[in-house]
Short mmCIF file of C-alpha atoms in Angstrom, two decimals:
data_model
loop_
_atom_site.label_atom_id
_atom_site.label_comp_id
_atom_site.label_asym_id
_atom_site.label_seq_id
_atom_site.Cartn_x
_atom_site.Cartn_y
_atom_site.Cartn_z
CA UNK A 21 -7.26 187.03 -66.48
CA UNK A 22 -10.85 186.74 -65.56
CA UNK A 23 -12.84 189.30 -63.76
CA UNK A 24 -13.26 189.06 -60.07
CA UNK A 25 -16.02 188.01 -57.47
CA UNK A 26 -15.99 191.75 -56.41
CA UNK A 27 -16.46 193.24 -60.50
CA UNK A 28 -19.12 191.05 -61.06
CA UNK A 29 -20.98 192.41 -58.66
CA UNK A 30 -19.79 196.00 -59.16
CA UNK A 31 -21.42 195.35 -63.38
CA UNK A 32 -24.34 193.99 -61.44
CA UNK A 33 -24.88 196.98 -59.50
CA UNK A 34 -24.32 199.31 -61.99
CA UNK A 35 -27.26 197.20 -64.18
CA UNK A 36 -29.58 197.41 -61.55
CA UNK A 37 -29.00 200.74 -60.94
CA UNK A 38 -28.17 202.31 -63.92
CA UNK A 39 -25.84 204.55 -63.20
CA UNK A 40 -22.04 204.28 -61.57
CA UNK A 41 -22.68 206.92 -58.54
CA UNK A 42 -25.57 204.92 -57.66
CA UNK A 43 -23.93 201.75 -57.89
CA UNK A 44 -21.17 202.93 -56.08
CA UNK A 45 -23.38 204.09 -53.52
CA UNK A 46 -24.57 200.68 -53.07
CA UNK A 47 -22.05 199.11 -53.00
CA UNK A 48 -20.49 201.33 -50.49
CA UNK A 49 -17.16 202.81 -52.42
CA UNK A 50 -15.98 205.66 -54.11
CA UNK A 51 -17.28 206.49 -57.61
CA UNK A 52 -13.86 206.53 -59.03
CA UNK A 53 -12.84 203.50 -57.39
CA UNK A 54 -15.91 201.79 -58.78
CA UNK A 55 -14.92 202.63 -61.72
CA UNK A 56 -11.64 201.64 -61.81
CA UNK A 57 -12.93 198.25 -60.93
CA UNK A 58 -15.38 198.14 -64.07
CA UNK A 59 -12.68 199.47 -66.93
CA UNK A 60 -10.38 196.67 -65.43
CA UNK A 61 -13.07 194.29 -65.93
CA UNK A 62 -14.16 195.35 -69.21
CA UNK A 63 -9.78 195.48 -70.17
CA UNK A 64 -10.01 191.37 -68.95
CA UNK A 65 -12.77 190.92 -70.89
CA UNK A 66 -12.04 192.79 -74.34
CA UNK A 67 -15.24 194.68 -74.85
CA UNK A 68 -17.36 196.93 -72.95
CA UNK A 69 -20.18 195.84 -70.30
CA UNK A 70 -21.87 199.43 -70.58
CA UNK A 71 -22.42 202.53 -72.99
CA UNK A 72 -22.09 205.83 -70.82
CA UNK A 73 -24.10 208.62 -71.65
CA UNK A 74 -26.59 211.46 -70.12
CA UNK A 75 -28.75 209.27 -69.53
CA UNK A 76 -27.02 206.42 -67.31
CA UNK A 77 -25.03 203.11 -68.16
CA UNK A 78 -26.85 201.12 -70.66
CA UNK A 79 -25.29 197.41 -70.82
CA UNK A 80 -24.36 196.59 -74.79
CA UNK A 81 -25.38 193.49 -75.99
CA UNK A 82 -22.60 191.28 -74.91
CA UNK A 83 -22.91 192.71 -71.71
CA UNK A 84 -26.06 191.59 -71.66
CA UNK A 85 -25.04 188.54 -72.10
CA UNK A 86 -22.42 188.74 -69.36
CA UNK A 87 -24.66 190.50 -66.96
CA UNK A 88 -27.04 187.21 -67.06
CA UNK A 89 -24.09 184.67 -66.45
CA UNK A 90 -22.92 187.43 -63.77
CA UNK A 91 -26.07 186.99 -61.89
CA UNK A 92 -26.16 182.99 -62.11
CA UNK A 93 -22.39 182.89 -60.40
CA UNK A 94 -23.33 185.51 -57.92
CA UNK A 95 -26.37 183.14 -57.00
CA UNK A 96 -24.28 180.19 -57.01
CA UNK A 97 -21.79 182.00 -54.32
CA UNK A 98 -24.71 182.79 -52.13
CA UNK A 99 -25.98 179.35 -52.08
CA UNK A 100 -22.32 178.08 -51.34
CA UNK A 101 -22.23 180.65 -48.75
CA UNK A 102 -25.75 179.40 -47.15
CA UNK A 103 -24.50 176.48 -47.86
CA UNK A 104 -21.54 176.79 -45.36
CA UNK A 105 -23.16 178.27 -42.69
CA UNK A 106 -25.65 175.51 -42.28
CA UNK A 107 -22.63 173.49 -42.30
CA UNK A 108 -21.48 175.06 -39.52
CA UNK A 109 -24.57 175.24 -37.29
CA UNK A 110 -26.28 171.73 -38.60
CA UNK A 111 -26.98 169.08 -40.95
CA UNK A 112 -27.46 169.93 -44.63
CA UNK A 113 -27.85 167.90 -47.67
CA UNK A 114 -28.47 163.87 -47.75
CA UNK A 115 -27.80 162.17 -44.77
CA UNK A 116 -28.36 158.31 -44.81
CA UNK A 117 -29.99 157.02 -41.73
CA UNK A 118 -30.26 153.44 -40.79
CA UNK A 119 -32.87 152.21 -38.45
CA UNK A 120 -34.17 148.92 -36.86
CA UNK A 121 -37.53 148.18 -38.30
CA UNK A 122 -39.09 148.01 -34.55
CA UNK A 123 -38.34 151.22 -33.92
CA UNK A 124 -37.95 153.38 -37.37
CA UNK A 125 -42.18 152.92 -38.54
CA UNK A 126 -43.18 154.45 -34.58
CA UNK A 127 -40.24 157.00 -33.83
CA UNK A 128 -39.29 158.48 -37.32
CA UNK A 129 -43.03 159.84 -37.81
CA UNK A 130 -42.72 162.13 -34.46
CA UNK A 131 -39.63 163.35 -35.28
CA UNK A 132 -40.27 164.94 -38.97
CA UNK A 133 -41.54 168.23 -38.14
CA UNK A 134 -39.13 169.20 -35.36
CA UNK A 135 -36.28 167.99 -37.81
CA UNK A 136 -37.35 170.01 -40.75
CA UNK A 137 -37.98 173.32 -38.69
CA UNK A 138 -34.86 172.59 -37.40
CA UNK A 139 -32.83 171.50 -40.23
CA UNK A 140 -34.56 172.71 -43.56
CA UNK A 141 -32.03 171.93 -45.39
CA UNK A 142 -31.05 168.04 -44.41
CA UNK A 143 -32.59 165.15 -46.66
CA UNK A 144 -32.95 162.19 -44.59
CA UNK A 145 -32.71 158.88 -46.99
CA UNK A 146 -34.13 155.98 -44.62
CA UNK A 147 -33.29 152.59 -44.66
CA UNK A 148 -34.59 149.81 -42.32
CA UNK A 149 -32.52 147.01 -41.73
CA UNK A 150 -31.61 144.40 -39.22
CA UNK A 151 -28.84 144.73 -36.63
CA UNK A 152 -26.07 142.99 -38.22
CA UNK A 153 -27.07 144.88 -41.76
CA UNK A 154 -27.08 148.28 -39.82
CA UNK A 155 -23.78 147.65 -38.44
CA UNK A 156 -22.07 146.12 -41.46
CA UNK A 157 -23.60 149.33 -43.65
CA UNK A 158 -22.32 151.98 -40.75
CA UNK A 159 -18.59 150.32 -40.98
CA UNK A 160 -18.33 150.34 -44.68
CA UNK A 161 -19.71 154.40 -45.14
CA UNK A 162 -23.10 152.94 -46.67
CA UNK A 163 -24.98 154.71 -43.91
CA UNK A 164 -23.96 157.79 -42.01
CA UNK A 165 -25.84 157.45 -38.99
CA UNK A 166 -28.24 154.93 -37.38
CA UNK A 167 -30.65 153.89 -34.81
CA UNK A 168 -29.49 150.82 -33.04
CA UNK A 169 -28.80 148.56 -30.00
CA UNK A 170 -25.66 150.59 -28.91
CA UNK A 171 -23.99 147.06 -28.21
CA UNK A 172 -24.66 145.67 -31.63
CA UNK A 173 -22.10 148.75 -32.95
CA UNK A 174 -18.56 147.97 -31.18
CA UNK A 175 -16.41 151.11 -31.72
CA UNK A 176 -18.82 153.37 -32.63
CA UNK A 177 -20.10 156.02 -30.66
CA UNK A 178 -23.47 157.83 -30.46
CA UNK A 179 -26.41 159.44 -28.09
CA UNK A 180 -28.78 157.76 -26.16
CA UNK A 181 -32.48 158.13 -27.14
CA UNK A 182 -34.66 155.90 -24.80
CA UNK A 183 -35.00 152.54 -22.33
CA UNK A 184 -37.39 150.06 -23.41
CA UNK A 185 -39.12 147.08 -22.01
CA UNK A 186 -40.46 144.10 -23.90
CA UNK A 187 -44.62 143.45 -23.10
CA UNK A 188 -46.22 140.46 -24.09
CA UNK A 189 -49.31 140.13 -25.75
CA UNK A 190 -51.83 137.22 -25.55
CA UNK A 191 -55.42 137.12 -26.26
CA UNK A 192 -58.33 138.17 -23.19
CA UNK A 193 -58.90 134.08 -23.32
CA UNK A 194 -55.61 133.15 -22.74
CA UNK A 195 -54.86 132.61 -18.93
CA UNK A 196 -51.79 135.34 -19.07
CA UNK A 197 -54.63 137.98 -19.46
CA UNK A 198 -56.80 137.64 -16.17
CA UNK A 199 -54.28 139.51 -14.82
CA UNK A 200 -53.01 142.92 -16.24
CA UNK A 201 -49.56 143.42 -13.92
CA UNK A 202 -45.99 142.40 -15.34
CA UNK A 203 -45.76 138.60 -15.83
CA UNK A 204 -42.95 136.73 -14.49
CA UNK A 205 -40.75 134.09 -16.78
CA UNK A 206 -41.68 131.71 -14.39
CA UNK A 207 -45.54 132.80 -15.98
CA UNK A 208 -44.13 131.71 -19.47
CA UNK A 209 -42.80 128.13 -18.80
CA UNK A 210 -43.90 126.17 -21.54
CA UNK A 211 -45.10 128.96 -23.91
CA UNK A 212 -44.44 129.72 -27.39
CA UNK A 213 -42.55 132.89 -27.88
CA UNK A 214 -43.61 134.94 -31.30
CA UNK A 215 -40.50 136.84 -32.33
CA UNK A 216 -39.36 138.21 -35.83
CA UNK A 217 -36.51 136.28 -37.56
CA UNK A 218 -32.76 135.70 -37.33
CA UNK A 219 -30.73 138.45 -37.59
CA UNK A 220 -32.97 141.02 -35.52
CA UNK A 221 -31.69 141.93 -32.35
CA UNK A 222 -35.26 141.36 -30.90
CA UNK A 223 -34.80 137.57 -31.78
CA UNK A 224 -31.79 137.50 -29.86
CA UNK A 225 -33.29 139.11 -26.71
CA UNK A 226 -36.92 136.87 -27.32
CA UNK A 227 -34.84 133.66 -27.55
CA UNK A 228 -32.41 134.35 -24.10
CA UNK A 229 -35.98 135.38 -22.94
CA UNK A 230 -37.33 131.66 -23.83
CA UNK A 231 -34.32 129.89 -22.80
CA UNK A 232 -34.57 131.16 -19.13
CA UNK A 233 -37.80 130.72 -18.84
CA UNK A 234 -38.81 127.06 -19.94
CA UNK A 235 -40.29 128.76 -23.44
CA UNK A 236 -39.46 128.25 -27.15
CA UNK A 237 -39.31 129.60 -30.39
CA UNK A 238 -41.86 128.13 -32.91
CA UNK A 239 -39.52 126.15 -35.26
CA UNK A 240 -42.55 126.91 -38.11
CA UNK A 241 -42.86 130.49 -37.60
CA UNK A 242 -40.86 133.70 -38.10
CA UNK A 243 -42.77 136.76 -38.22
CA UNK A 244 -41.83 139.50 -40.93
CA UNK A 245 -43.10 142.47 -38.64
CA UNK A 246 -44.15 142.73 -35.39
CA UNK A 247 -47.90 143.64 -36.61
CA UNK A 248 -47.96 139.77 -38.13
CA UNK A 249 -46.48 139.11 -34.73
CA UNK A 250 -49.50 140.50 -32.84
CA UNK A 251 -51.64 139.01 -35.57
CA UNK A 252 -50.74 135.70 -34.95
CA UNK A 253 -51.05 136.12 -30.96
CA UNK A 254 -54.10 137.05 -31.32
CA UNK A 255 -55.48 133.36 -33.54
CA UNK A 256 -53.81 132.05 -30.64
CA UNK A 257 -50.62 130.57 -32.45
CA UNK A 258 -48.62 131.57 -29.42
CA UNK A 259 -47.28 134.86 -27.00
CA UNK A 260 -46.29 137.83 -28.96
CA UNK A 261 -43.25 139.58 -27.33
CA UNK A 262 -43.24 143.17 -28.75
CA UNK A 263 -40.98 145.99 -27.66
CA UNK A 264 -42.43 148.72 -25.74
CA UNK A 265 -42.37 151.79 -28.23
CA UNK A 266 -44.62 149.66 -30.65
CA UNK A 267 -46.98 148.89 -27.75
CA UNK A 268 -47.62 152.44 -27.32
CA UNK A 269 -47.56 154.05 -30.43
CA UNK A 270 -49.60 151.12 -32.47
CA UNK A 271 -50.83 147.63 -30.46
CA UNK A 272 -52.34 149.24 -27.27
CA UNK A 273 -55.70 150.19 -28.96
CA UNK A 274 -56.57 146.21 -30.28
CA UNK A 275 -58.67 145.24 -27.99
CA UNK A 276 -58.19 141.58 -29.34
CA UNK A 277 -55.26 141.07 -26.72
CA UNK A 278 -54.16 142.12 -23.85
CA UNK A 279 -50.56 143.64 -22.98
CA UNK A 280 -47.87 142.96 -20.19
CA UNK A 281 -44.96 143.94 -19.62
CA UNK A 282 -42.08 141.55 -18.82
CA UNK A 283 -40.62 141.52 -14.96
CA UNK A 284 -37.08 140.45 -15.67
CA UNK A 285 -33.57 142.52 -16.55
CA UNK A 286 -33.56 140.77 -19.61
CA UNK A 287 -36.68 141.85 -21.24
CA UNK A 288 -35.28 145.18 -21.54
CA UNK A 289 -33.36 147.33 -24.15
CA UNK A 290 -31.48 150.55 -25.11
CA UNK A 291 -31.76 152.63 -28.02
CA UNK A 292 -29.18 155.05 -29.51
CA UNK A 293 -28.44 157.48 -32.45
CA UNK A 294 -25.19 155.69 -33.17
CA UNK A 295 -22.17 157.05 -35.82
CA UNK A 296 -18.84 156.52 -36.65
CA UNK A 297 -16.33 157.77 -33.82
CA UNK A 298 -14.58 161.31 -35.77
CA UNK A 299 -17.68 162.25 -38.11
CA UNK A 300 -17.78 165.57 -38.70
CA UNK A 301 -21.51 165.40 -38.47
CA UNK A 302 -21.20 164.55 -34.73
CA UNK A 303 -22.41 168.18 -33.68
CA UNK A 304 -25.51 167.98 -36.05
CA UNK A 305 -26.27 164.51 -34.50
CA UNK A 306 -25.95 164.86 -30.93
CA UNK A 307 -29.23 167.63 -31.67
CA UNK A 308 -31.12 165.25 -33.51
CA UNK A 309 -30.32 162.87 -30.84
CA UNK A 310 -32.24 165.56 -28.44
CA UNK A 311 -35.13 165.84 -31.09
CA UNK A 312 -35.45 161.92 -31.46
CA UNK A 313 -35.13 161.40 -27.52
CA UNK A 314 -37.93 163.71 -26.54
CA UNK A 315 -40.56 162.20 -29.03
CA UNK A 316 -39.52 158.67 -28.06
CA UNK A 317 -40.33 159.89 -24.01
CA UNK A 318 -43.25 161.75 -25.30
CA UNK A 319 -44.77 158.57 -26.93
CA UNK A 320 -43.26 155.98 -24.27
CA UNK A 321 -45.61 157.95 -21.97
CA UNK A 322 -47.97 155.41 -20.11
CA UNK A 323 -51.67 155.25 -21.67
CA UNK A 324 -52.22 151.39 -21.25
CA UNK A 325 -55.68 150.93 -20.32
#
């Protein structure tokens, strides 16, 4: 039989004390029931933790030695104890988080302090990836959470974070810039529409946006990000259409090109914290959702020239 949680830290007591009243004291108990406790232990173990003598308890050398190890698995139980409560009033340890590239680069960075005061134990492990990758990684346990188009995630559930329009941007010689009010589709008959690739869910809203208007999707050109999106508009290759968080947190302050928002229902988009439906993490998430949605309003705040 081994000694218990509770004689462990009795022996520790009684080492940091040096004596058993004090220890005792301490550890709010009888002397004699103290040290009942510690000639049980020392009966488990087969040989004595302390010498007793006038001048206190002085631990022998294998107590020593057990004194040390005592200490480590009386840590270890406070960590696992911290460890728990966290557990119950957050999010603790790694947590993988999957996020659309258009919105992870301009949200993520307003949300870090507020989530580590919050949560100083959680280890976010970020991952950008397309729509159909996000949802494929969230239905196989690759990712725990992510930040999505809630209609790209059937059966999940989540929080809403924010409402987002989709601007275009065009350079101050183009004729969509003499005037600074939302454009119509009926504005963009004809145009080239500069979009990221297949598989994003901003292609899929940029080419219904081109369809309905007259537009269409450069057959030569895919952009990688929506920076060599905004690039591109402004050498003139054709009319960027960028969502609205990256418009206000990055491309409002190039004064190469000039910004307007979309006028139609279908230039717009919703953003969620989305998870599998039963996590047990749904507590923890529902507050990040709060932290996430108040820097996303925050930085959706109108400063467009």
């Amino acid at each position: 039989m081994r000694p218990t949680f509770r004689q462990l830290e009795y022996l520790v007591a009684i080492d940091e004390t040096g004596r058993f009243s004090s220890a005792a004291h301490s550890m709010h108990v009888s002397q004699p029931s103290l040290s009942a406790q510690v000639a049980e232990a020392e009966s488990h173990l087969g040989f004595k933790v302390f010498e007793r003598g006038r001048n206190g308890a002085i631990a022998t050398p294998l107590g020593r030695e057990l004194l040390a190890r005592a200490r480590e698995v009386l840590q270890s139980m406070s960590d696992i104890k911290r460890l728990a409560q966290y557990g119950r009033d957050g999010l603790v340890g790694q947590v993988r988080l999957g996020v659309l590239p258009t919105i992870g680069p301009y949200l993520l960075p307003r949300c870090t302090a507020r989530l580590h005061a919050r949560y100083p134990q959680l280890r976010l492990s970020i991952r950008e990836e397309s729509s159909v990758v996000l949802n494929q990684a969230l239905s196989d346990g690759r990712m725990d959470v992510v930040i999505s188009a809630p209609e790209d995630h059937p059966g999940c559930t989540g929080a809403a974070l924010f409402h987002e329009r989709l601007w275009i941007a065009v350079p101050p010689d183009d004729p969509l810039a003499q005037t600074r009010g939302p454009v119509s589709l009926a504005e963009l008959s004809g145009r080239a529409f500069l979009t990221l690739a297949l598989g994003h869910r901003l292609n899929r809203l940029v080419a219904d946006l081109a369809e309905r208007s007259g537009g269409h999707l450069p057959a030569d050109y895919e952009g990688t990000s929506l920076d060599a999106i905004r690039h591109m508009a402004a050498l003139g290759a054709g009319v960027a259409v960028l969502p609205e968080l990256y418009v206000r947190c990055e491309a409002e302050r190039d004064d190469s090109l000039v910004f307007r928002r979309i006028d139609d229902p279908g230039a717009e988009r919703d953003i969620a914290l989305i998870w599998r439906p039963g996590s047990p993490l749904s507590t923890g998430f529902n507050a990040v959702a709060d932290i996430m949605r108040e820097a996303a309003q925050a930085a959706l705040a109108p400063r467009m020239r």
